[in-house]
PDB file of C-alpha atoms and ligand atoms in Angstrom:
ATOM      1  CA  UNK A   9       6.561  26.899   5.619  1.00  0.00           C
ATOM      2  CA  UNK A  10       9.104  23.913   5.106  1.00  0.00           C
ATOM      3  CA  UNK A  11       9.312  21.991   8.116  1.00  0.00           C
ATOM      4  CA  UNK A  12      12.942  20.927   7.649  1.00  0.00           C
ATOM      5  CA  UNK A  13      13.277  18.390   9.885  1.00  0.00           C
ATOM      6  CA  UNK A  14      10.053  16.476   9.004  1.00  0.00           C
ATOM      7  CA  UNK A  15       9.743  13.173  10.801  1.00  0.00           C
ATOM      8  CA  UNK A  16       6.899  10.498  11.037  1.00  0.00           C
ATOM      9  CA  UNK A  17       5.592  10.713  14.202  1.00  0.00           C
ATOM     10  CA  UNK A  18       4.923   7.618  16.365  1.00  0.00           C
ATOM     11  CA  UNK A  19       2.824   9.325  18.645  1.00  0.00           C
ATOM     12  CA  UNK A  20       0.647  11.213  15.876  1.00  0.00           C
ATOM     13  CA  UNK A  21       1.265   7.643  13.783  1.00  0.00           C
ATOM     14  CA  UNK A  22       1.446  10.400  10.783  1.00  0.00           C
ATOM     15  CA  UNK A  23       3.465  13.017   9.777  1.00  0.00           C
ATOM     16  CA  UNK A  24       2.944  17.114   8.032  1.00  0.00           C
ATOM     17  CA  UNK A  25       4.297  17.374   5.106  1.00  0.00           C
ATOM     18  CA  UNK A  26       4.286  21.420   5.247  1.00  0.00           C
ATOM     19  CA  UNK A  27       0.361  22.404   5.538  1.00  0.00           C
ATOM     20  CA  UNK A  28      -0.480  18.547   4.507  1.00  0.00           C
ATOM     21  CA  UNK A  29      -1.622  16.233   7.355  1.00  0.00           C
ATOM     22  CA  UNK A  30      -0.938  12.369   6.013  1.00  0.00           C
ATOM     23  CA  UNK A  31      -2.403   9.785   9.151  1.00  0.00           C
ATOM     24  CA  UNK A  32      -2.055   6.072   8.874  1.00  0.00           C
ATOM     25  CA  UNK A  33      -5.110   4.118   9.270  1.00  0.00           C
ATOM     26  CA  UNK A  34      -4.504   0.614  10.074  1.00  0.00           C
ATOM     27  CA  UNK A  35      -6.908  -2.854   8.875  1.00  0.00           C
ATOM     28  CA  UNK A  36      -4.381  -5.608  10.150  1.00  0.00           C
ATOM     29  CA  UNK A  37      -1.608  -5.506  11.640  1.00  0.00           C
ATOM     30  CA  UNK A  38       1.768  -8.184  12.942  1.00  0.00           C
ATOM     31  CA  UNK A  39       0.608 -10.330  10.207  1.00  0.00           C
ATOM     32  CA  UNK A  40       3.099 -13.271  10.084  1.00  0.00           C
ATOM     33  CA  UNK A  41       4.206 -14.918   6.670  1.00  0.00           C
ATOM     34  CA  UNK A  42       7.048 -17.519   6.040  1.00  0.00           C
ATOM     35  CA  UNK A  43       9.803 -15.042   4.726  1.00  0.00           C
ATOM     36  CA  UNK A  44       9.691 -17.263   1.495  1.00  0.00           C
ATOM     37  CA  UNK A  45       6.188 -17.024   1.393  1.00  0.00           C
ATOM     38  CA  UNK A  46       7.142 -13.651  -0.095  1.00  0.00           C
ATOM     39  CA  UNK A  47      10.549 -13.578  -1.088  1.00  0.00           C
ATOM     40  CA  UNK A  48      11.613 -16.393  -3.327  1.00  0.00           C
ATOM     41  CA  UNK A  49      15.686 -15.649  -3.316  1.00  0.00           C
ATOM     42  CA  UNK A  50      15.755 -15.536   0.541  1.00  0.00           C
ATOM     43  CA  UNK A  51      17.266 -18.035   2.974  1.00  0.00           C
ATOM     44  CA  UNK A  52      17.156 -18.708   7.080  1.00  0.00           C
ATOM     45  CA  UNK A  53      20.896 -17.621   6.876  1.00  0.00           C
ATOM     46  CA  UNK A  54      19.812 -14.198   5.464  1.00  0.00           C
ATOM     47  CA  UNK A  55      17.014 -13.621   7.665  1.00  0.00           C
ATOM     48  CA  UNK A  56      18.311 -14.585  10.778  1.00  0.00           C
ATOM     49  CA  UNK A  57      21.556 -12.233   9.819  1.00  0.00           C
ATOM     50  CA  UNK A  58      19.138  -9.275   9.582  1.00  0.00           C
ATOM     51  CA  UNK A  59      16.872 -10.271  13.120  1.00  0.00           C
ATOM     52  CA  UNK A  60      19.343  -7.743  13.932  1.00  0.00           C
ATOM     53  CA  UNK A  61      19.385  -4.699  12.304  1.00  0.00           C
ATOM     54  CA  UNK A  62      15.668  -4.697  11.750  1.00  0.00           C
ATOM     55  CA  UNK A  63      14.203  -6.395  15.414  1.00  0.00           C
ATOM     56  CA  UNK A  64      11.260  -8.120  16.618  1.00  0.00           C
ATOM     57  CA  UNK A  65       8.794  -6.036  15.318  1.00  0.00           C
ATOM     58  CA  UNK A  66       9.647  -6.443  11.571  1.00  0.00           C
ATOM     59  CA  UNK A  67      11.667 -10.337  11.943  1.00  0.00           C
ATOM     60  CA  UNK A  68      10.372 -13.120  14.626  1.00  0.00           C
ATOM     61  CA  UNK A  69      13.548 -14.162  15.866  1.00  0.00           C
ATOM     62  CA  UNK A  70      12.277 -17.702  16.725  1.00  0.00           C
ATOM     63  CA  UNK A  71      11.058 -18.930  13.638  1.00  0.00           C
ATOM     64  CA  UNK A  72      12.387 -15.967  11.524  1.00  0.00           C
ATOM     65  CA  UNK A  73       8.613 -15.273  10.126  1.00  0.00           C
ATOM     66  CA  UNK A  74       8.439 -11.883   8.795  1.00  0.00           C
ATOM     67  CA  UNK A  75       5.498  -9.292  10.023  1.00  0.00           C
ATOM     68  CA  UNK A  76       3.863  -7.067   7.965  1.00  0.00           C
ATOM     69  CA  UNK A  77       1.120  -4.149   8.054  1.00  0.00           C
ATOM     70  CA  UNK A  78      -2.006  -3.529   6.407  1.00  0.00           C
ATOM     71  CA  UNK A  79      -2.795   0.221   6.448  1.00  0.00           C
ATOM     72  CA  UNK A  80      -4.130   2.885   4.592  1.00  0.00           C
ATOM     73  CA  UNK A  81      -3.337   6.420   4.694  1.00  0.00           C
ATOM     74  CA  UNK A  82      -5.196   9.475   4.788  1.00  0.00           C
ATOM     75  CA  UNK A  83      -3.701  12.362   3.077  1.00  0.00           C
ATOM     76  CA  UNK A  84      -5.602  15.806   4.013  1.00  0.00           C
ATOM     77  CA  UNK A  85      -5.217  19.139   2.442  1.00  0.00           C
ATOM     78  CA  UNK A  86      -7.017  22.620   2.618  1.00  0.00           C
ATOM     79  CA  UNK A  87      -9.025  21.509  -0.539  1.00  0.00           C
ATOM     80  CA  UNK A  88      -9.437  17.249  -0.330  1.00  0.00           C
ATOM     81  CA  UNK A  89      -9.552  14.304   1.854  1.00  0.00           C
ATOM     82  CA  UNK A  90      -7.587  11.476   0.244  1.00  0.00           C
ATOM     83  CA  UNK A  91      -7.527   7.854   1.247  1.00  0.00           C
ATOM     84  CA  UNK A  92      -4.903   5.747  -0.710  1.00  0.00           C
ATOM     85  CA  UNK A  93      -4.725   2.168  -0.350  1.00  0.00           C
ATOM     86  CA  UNK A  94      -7.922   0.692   1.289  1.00  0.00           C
ATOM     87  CA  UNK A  95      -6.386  -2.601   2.667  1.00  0.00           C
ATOM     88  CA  UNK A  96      -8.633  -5.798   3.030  1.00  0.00           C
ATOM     89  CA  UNK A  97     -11.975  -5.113   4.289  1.00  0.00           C
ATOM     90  CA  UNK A  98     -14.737  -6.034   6.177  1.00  0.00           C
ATOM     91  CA  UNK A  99     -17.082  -9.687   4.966  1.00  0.00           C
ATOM     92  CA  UNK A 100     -14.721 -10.653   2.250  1.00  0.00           C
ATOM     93  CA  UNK A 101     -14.690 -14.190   1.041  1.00  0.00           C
ATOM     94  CA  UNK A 102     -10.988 -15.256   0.788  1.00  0.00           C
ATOM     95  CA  UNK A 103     -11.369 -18.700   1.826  1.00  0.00           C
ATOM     96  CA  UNK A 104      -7.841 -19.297   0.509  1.00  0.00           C
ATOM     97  CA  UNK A 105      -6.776 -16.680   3.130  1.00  0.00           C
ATOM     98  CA  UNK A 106      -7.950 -17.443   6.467  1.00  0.00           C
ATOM     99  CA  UNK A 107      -6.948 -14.151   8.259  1.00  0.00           C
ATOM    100  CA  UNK A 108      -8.043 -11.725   5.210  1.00  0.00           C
ATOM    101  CA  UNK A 109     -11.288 -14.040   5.324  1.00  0.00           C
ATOM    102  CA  UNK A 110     -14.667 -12.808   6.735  1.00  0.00           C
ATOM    103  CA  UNK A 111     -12.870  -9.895   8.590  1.00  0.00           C
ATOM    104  CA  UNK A 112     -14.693  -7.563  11.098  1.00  0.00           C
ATOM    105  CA  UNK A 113     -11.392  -5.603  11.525  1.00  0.00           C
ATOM    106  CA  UNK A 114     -11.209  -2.053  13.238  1.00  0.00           C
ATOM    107  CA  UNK A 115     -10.471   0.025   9.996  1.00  0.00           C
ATOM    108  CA  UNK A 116     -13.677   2.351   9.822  1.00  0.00           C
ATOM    109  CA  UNK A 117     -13.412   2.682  13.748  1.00  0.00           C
ATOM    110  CA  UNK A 118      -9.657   3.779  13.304  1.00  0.00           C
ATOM    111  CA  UNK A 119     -10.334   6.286  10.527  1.00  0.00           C
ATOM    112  CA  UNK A 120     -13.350   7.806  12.982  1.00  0.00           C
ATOM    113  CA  UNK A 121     -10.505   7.722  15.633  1.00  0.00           C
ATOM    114  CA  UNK A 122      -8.174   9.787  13.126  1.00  0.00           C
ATOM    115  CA  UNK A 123     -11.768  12.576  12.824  1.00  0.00           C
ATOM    116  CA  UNK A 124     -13.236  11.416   9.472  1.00  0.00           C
ATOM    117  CA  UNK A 125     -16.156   9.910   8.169  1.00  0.00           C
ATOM    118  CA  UNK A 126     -17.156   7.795   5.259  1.00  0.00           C
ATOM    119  CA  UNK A 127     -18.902  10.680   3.912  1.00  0.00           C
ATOM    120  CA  UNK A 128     -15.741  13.278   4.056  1.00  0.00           C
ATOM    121  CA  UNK A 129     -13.617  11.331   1.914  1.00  0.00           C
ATOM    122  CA  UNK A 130     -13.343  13.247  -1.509  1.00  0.00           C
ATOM    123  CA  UNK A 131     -11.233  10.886  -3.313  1.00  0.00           C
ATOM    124  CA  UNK A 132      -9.687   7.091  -3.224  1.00  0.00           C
ATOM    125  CA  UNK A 133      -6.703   6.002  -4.965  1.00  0.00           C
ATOM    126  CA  UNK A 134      -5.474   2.698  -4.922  1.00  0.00           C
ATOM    127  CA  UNK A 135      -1.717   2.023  -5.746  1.00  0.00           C
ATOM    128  CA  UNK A 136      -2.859  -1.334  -7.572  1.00  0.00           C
ATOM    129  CA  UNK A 137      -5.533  -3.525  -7.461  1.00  0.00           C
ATOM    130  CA  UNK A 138      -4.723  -6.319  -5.231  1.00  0.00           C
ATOM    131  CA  UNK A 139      -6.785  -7.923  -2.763  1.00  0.00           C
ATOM    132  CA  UNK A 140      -4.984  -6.205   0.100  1.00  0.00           C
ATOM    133  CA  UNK A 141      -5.117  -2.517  -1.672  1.00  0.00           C
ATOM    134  CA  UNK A 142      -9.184  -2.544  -2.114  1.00  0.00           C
ATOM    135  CA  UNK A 143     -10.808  -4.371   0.164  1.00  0.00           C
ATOM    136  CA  UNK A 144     -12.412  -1.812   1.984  1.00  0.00           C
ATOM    137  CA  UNK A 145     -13.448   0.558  -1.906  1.00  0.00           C
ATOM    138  CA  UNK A 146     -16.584  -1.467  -0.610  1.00  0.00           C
ATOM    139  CA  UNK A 147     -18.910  -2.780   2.467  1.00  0.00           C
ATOM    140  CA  UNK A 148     -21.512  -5.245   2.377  1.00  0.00           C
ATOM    141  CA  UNK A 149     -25.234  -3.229   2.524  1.00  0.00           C
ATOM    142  CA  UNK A 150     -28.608  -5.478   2.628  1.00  0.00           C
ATOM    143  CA  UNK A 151     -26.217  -8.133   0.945  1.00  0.00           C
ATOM    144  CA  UNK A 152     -24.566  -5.856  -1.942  1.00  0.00           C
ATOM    145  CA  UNK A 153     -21.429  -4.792  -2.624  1.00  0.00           C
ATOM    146  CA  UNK A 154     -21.601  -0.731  -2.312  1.00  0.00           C
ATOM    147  CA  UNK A 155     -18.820   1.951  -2.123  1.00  0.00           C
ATOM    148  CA  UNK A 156     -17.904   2.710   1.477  1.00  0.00           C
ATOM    149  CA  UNK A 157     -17.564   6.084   0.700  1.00  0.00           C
ATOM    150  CA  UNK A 158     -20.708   7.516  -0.701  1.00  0.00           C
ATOM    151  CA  UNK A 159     -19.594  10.870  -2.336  1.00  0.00           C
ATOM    152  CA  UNK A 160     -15.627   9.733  -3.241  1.00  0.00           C
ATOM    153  CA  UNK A 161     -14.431   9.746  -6.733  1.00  0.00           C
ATOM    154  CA  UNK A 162     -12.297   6.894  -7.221  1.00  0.00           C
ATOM    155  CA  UNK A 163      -9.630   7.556  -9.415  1.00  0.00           C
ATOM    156  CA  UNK A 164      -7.595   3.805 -10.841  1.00  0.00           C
ATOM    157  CA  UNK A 165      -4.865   4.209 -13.167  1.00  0.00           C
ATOM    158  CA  UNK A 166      -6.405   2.933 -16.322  1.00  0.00           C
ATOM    159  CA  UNK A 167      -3.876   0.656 -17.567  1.00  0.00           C
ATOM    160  CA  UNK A 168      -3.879  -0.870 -13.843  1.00  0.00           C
ATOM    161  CA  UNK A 169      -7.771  -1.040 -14.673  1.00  0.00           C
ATOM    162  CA  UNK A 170      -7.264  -2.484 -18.105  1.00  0.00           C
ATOM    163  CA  UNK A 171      -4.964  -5.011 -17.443  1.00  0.00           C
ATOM    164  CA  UNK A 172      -7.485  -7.030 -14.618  1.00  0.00           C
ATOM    165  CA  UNK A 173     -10.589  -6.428 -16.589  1.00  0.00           C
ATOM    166  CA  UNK A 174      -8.792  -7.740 -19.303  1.00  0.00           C
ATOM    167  CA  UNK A 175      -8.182 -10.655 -16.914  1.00  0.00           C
ATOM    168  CA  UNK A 176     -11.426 -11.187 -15.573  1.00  0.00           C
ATOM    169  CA  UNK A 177     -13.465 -11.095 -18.733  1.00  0.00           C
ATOM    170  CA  UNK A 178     -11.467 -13.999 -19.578  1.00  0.00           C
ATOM    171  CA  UNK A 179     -12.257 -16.057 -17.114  1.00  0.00           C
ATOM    172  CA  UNK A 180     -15.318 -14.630 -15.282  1.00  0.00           C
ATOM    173  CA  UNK A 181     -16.204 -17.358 -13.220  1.00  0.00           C
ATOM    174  CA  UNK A 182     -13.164 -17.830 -11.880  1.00  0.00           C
ATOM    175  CA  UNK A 183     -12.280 -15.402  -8.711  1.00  0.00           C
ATOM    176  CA  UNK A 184      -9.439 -13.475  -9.662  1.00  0.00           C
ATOM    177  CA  UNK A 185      -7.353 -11.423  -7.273  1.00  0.00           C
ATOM    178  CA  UNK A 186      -8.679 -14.067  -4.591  1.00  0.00           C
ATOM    179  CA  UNK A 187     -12.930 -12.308  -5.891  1.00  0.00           C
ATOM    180  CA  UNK A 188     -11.245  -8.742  -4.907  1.00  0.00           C
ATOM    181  CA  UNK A 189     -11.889  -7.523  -8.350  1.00  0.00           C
ATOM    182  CA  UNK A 190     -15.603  -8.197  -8.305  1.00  0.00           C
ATOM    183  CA  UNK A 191     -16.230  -7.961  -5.232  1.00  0.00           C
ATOM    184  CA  UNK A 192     -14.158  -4.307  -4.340  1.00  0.00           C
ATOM    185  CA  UNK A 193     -13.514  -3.156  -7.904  1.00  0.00           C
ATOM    186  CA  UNK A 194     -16.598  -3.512 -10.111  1.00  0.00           C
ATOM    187  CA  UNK A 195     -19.259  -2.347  -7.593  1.00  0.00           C
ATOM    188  CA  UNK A 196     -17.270   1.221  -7.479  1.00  0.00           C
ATOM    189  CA  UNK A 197     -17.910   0.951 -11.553  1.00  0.00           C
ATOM    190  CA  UNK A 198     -20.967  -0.132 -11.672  1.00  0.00           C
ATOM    191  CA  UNK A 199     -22.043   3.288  -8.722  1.00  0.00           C
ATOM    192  CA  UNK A 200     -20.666   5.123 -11.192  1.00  0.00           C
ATOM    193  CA  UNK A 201     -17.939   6.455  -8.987  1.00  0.00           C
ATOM    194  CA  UNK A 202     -14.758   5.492 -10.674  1.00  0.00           C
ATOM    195  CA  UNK A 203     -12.538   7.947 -12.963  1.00  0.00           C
ATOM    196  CA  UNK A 204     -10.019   6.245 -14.939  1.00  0.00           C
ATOM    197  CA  UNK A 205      -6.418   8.522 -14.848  1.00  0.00           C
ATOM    198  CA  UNK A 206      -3.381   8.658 -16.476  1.00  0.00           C
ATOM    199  CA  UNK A 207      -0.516   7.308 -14.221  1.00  0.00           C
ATOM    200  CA  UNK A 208       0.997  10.902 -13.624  1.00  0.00           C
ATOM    201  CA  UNK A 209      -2.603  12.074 -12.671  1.00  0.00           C
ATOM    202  CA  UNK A 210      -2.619  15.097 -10.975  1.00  0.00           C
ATOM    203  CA  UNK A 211      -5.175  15.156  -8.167  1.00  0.00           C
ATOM    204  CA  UNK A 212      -4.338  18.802  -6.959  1.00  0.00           C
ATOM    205  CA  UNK A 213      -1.301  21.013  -6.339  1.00  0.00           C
ATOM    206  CA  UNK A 214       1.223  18.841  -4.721  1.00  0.00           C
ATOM    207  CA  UNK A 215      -0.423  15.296  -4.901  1.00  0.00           C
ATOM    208  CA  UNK A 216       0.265  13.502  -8.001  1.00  0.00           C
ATOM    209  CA  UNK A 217       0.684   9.828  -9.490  1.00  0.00           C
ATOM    210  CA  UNK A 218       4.095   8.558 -10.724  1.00  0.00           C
ATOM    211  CA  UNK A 219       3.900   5.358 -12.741  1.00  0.00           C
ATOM    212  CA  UNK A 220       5.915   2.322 -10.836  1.00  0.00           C
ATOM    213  CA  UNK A 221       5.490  -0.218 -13.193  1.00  0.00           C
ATOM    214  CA  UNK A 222       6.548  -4.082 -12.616  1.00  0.00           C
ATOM    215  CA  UNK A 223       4.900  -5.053  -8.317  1.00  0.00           C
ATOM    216  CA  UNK A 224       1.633  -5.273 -11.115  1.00  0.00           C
ATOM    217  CA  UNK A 225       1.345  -3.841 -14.771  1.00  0.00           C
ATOM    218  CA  UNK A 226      -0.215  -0.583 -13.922  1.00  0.00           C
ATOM    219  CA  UNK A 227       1.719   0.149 -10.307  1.00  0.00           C
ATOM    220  CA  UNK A 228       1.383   3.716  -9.434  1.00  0.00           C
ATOM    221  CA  UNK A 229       3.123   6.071  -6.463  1.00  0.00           C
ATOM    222  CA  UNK A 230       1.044   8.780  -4.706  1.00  0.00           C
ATOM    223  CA  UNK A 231       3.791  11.873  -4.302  1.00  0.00           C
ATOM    224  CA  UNK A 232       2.605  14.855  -1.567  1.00  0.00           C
ATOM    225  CA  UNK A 233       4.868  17.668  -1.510  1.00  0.00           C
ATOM    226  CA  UNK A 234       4.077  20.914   0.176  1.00  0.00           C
ATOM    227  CA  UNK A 235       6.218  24.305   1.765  1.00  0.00           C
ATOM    228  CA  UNK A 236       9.804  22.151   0.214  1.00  0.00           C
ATOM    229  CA  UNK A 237       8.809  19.099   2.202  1.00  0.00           C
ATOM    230  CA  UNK A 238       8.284  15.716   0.240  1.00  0.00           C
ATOM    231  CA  UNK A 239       6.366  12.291   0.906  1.00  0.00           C
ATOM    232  CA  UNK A 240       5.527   9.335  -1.246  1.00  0.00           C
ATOM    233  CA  UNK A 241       3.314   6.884  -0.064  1.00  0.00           C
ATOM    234  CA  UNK A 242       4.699   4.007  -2.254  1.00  0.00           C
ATOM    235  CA  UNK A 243       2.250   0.810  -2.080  1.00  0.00           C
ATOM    236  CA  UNK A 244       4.360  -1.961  -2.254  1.00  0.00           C
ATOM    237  CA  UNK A 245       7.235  -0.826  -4.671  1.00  0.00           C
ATOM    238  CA  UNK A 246       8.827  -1.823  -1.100  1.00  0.00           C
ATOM    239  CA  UNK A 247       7.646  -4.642   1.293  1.00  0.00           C
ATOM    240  CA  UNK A 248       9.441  -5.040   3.762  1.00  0.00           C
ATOM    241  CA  UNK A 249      12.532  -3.949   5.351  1.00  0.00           C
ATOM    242  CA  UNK A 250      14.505  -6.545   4.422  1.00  0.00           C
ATOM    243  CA  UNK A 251      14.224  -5.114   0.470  1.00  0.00           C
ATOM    244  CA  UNK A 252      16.524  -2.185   2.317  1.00  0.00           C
ATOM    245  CA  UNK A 253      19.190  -4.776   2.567  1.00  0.00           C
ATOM    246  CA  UNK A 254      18.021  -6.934  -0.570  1.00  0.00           C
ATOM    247  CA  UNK A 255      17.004  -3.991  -2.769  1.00  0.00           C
ATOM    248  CA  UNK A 256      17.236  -6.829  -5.241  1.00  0.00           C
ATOM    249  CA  UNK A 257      14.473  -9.055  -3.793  1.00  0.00           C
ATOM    250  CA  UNK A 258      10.903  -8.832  -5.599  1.00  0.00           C
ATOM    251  CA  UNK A 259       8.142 -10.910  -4.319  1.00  0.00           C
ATOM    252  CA  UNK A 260       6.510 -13.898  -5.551  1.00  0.00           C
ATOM    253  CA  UNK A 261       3.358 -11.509  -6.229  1.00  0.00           C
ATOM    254  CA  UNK A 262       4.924  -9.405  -8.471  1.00  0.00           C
ATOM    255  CA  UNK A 263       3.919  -9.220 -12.105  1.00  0.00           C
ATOM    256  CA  UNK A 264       7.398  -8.688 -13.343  1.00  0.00           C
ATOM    257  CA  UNK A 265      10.001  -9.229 -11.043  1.00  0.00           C
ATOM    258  CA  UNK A 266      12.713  -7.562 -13.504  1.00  0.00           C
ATOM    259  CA  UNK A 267      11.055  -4.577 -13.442  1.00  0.00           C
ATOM    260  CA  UNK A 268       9.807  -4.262 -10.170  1.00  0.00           C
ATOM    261  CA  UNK A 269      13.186  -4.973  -9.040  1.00  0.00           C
ATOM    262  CA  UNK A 270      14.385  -1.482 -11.306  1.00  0.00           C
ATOM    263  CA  UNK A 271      11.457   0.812 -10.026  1.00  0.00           C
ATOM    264  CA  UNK A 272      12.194  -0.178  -5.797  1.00  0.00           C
ATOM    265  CA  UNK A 273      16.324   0.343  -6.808  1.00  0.00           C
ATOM    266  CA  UNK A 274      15.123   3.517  -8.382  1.00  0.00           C
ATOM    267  CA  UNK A 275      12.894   4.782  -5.612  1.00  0.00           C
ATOM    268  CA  UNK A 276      15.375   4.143  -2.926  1.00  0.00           C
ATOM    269  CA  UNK A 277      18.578   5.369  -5.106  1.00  0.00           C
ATOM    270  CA  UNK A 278      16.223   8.919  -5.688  1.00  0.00           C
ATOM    271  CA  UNK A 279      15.458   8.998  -2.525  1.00  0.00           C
ATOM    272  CA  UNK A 280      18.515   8.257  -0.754  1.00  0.00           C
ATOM    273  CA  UNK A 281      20.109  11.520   1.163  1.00  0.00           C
ATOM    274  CA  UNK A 282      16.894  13.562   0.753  1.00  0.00           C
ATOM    275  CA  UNK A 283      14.830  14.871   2.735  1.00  0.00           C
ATOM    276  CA  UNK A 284      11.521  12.355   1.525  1.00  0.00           C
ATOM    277  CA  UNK A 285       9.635  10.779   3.391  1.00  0.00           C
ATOM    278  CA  UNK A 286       8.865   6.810   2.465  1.00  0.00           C
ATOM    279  CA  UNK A 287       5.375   5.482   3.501  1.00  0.00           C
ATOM    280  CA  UNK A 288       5.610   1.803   1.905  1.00  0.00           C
ATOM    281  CA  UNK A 289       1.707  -0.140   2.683  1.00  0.00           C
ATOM    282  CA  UNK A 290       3.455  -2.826   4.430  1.00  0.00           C
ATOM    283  CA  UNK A 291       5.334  -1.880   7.028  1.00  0.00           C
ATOM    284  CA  UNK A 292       5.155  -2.123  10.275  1.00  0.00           C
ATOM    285  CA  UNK A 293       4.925   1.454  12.023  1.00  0.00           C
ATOM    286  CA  UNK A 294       6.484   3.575  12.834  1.00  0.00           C
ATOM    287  CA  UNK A 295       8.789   2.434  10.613  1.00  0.00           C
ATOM    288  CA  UNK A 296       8.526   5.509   8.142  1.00  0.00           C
ATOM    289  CA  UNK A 297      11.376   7.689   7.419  1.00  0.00           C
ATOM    290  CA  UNK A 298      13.862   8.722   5.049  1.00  0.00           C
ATOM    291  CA  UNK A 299      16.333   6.639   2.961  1.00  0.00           C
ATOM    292  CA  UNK A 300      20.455   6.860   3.854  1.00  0.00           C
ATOM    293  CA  UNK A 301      22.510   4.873   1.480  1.00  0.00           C
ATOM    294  CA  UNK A 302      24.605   2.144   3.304  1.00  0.00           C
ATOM    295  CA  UNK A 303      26.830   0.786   0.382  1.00  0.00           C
ATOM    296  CA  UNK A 304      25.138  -0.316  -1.702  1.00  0.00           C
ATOM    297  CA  UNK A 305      22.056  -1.109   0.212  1.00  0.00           C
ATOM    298  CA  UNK A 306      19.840   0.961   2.152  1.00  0.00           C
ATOM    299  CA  UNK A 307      19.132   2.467   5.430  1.00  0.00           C
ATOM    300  CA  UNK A 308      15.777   4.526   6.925  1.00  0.00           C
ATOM    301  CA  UNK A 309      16.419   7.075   9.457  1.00  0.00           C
ATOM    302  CA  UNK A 310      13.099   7.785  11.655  1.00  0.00           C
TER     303      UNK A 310
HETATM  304 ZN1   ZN B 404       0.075  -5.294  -0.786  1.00  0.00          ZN
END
């Protein structure tokens, strides 16, 4: 049955999309960056102008720091429990990131909280392969690396694959994606538990992968759709809110700010005036809604 006036719900901290149950699991959470930590083409003037409109929880008024979220979510159907984006983990060494380093963070707790277990998780998608999108694909066990989720098939988009192996078997001793890749990405390989897809992989009726190309060279979407009603949890093709009002604004971590900058214009122009749902990793709930054009920027309607 479409539910017609489908809403994220704060409460819930999820949201049906017809018969499909998607639940946010948060890792970290309020973390605060420099807003040109993140945005190169921003300015104090800008920010300050949209404390505003967005509010405390997504803009520090005082020293106009920007917060952000670090959250997966868990998509569940009649057939599959799906966990996209797996956030930064438990142990990891990220010595050039003190509050990403050495976590003990509340992730696995939260996703018992939200009624599943390590062990019900069918499958595990990650929108790319940055630090902050696999760190928990693993756990530390008797001082390995092993999957966290012993019977999940892993599915990464092969050319998002491609391109960082590519990378690290140029320079293998140096850590790349801050040691994310060999520390959260190879020991899934090596268990024998990743699938390589296509970027329009279809994992059953209703959730599929749509290429988003440019936030990193193999960017993917995860689309749910079920009874007319319409979600895409979108990574970070979006950031932050502020890319509402600065559509234009990549980050300083995307691959190709040119294109990244066409496939977030291109996500919000398709989904502006529908009825879709946007669940971007990054912001702070329950920020999750759907798009209204406002000029020519952007608006989300909880
Ligand atoms: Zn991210």
């Amino acid at each position: 049955m479409a539910n017609t006036d489908m809403k994220w719900d704060a409460q819930l901290d999820g949201c049906h999309v017809g018969g499909i149950s998607i639940k946010r699991i948060a890792d970290l959470e309020s973390y605060p960056l420099p807003a040109g930590a993140i945005f190169p083409d921003q300015n104090d003037a800008i920010i300050r102008g949209l404390t505003d409109r967005f509010g405390p929880l997504h803009i520090d008024p005082g020293s106009l720091k920007i917060f952000l979220s670090f959250h997966s979510f868990v998509i569940r159907t009649d057939a599959h429990t799906i966990l996209v984006d797996l956030c930064l983990g438990n142990d990891k060494i990220r010595a050039d990131r003190p509050q990403w380093h050495m976590r003990s963070g509340p992730f696995l707790g939260n996703l018992a909280a939200a009624g599943v277990t390590p062990e019900d998780v069918d499958f595990v998608m990650c929108t790319h392969l940055h630090a902050d999108h696999v760190g928990w694909n693993t756990k530390r066990a008797d001082g390995e690396w092993v999957p966290t989720f012993p019977k999940a098939e892993y599915l990464f988009a092969e050319k998002e694959y491609a391109y960082w192996r590519a990378e690290y078997d140029k320079n293998p001793p140096e850590p790349l994606l801050y040691g994310a890749f060999e520390d959260s990405v190879l020991p899934v390989v090596a268990a024998g538990q990743a699938t390589m897809v296509a970027g329009d992989h279809r994992v059953e009726a209703g959730i599929y992968l749509e290429p988003a190309y440019g936030h990193t060279p193999g960017n993917v979407v995860v689309h749910v759709e079920d009874g007319g009603d319409h979600a895409i949890v979108c990574g970070d093709a979006i950031h932050h809110p502020v890319q509402l009002a600065h559509p234009e604004w990549s980050t300083n971590f995307c691959f190709d700010a040119d294109q990244s900058r066409v496939t977030r214009t291109a996500l919000l122009e398709d989904c502006a005036g529908t009825g879709t749902l946007l669940l971007p990793a990054h912001f702070q709930a329950p920020e999750f809604g759907r798009i209204v054009r406002d000029g020519r920027k952007f608006g989300i309607e909880r």
